CSV table of C-alpha atoms in Angstrom, one decimal:
chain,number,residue,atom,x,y,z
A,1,UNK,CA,-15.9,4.2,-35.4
A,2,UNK,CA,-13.5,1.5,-34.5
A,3,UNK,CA,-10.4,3.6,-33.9
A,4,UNK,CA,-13.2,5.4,-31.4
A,5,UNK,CA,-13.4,2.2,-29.9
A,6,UNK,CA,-10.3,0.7,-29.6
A,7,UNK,CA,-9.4,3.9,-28.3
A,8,UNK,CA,-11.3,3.8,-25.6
A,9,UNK,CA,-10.7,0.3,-24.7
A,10,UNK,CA,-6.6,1.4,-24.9
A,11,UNK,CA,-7.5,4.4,-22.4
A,12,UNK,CA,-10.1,1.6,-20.2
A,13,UNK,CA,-7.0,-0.7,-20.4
A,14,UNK,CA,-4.4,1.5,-19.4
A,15,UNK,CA,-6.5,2.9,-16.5
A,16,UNK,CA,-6.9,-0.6,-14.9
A,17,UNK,CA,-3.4,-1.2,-15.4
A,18,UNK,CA,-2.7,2.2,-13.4
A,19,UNK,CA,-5.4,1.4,-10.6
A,20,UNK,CA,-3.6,-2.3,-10.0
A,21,UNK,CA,0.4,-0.8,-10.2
A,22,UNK,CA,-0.7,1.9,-7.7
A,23,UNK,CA,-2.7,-1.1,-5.5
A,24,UNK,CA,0.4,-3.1,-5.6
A,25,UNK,CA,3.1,0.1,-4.6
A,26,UNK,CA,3.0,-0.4,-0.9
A,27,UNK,CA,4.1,-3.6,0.4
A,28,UNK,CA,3.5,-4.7,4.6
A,29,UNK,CA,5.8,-7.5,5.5
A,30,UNK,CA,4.6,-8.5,9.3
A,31,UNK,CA,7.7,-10.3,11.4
A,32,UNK,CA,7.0,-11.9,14.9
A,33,UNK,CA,11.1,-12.5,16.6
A,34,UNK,CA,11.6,-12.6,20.0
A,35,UNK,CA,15.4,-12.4,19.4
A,36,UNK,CA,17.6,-9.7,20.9
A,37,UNK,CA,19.5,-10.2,17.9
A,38,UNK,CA,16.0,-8.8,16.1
A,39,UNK,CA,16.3,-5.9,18.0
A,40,UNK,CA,17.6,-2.5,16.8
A,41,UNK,CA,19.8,0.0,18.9
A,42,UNK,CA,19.1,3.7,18.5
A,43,UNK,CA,22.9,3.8,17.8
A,44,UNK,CA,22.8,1.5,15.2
A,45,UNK,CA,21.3,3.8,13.2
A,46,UNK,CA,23.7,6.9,14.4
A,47,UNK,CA,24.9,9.3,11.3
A,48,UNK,CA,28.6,10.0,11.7
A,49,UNK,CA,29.3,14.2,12.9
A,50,UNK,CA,32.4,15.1,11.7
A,51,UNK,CA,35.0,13.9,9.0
A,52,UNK,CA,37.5,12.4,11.4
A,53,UNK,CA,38.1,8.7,12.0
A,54,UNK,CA,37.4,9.0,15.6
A,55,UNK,CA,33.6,11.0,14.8
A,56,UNK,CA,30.6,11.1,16.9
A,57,UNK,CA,28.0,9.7,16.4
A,58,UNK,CA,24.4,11.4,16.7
A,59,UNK,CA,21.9,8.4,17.9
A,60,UNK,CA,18.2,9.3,16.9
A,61,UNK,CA,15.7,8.9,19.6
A,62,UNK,CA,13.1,5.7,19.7
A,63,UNK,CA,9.2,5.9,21.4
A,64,UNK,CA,8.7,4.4,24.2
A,65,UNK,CA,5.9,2.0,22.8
A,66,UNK,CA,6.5,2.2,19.0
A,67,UNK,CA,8.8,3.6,16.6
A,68,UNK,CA,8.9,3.8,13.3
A,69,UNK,CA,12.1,4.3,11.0
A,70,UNK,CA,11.6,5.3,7.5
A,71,UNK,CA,14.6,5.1,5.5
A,72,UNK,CA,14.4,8.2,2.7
A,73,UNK,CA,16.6,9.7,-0.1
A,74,UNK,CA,17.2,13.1,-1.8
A,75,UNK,CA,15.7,11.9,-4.8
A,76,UNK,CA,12.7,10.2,-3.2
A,77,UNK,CA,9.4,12.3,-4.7
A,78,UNK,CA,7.1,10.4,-2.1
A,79,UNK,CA,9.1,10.3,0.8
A,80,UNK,CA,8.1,14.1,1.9
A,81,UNK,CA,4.0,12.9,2.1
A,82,UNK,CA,5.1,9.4,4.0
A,83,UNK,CA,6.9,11.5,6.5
A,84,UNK,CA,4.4,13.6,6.7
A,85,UNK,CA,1.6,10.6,7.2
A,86,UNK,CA,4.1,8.9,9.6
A,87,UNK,CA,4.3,12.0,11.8
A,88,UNK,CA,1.3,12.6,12.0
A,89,UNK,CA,0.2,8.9,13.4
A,90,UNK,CA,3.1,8.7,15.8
A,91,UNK,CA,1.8,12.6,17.0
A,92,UNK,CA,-1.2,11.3,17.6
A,93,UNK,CA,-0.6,8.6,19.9
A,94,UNK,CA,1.7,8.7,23.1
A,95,UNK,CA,4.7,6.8,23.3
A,96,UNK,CA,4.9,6.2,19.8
A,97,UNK,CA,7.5,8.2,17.4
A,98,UNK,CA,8.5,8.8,14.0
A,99,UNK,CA,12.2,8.9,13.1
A,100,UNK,CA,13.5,9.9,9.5
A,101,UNK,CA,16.9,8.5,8.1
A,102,UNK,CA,18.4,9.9,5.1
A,103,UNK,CA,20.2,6.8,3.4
A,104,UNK,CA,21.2,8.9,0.1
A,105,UNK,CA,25.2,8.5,1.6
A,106,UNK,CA,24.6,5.2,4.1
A,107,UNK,CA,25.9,2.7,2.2
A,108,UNK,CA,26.0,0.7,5.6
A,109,UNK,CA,22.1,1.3,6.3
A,110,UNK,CA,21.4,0.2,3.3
A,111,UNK,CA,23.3,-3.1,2.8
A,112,UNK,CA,22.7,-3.7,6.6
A,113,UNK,CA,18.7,-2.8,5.9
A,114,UNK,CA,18.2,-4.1,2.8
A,115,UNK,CA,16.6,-1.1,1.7
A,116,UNK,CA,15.1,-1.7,-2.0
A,117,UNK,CA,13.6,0.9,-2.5
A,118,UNK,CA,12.3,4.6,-0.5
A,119,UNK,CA,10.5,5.2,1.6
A,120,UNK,CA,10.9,2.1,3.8
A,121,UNK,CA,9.7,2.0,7.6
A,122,UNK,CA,11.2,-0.2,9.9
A,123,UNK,CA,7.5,-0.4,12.5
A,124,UNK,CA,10.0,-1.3,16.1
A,125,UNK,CA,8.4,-2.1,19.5
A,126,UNK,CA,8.9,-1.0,22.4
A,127,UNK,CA,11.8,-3.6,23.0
A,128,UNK,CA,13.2,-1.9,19.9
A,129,UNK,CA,11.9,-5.6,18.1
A,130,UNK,CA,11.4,-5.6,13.9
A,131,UNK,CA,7.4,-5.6,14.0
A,132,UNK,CA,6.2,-5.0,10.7
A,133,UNK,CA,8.2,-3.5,7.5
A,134,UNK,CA,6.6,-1.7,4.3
A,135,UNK,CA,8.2,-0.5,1.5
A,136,UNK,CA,6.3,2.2,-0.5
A,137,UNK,CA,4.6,5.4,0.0
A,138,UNK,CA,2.8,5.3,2.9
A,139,UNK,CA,-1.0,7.8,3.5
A,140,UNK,CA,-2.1,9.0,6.3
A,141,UNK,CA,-4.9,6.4,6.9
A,142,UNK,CA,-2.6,3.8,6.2
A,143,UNK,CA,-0.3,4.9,8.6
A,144,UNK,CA,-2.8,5.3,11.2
A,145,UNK,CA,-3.9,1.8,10.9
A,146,UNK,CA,-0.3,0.7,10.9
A,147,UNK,CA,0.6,2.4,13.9
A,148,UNK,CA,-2.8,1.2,15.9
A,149,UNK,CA,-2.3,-2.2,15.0
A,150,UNK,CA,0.8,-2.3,16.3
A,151,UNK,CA,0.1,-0.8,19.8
A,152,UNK,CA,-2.8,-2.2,19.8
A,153,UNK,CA,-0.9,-5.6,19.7
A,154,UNK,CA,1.5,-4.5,22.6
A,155,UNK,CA,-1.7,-3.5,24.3
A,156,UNK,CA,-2.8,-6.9,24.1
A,157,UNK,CA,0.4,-8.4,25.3
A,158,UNK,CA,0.4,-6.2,28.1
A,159,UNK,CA,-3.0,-7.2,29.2
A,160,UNK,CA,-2.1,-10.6,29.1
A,161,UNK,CA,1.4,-10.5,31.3
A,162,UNK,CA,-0.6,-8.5,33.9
């Protein structure tokens, strides 16, 4: 009878532990610069074409109200469902658009980023301004409420310059 119950206070245990780690996976970091230095070009994110020295560049292409940047790997399991969950809020809502960036070979993103960990999302304005960041796997509700929040905010500050 006591192995029963300790047992099932080991299984109780480790399920708690599970629900908090799980909890705890996605983190939002909220930023509020006005800098232009805080802002981020489409080109700074461009992906060489080519193996010469003097390569092109391909420059991904930013909403006009919101964009959101999520910084994946080949090895990243949840990446695939965050872009999924990302594309489908920035679908949803005009102006607003999802962009993908492999960082498996972008030493450069990375350092420059400091991506921990995938999938990160860089949440950008419409001035191309660091919003919001979250690192972590990202659902579809989440990612609705991320991406409402944040042109929800612009709305606001719209309303107010007019």
């Amino acid at each position: 009878m006591v192995v029963v119950l300790a047992l099932a206070g080991l299984v109780v245990g480790a399920t708690l532990l599970g629900l908090l780690l799980r909890a705890k996976q996605t983190r939002v970091r909220s930023t509020a610069s006005d800098e232009a230095a805080d802002r981020i070009r489409p080109a700074d994110l461009a992906a060489p074409i080519g193996e010469t020295s003097g390569a092109t560049l391909a420059a991904p292409e930013f909403g006009e109200r919101l964009t959101l940047v999520q910084f994946s790997t080949e090895t990243c399991a949840r990446c695939p469902a965050s872009a999924r969950s990302l594309s489908g809020a920035a679908d949803a809502i005009d102006g607003v658009r999802h962009v993908e960036i492999d960082v498996t070979h972008r030493d450069d993103l990375i350092r420059r980023f400091s991506v921990l960990r995938t999938p990160t999302v860089l949440v950008l304005d419409a001035q191309h301004r660091l919003r919001a960041r979250v690192s972590g796997p990202i659902s579809a509700q989440h990612a609705r409420d991320l991406v409402e929040a944040h042109v929800g905010a612009d709305r606001t500050i719209e309303g107010s310059l007019a």
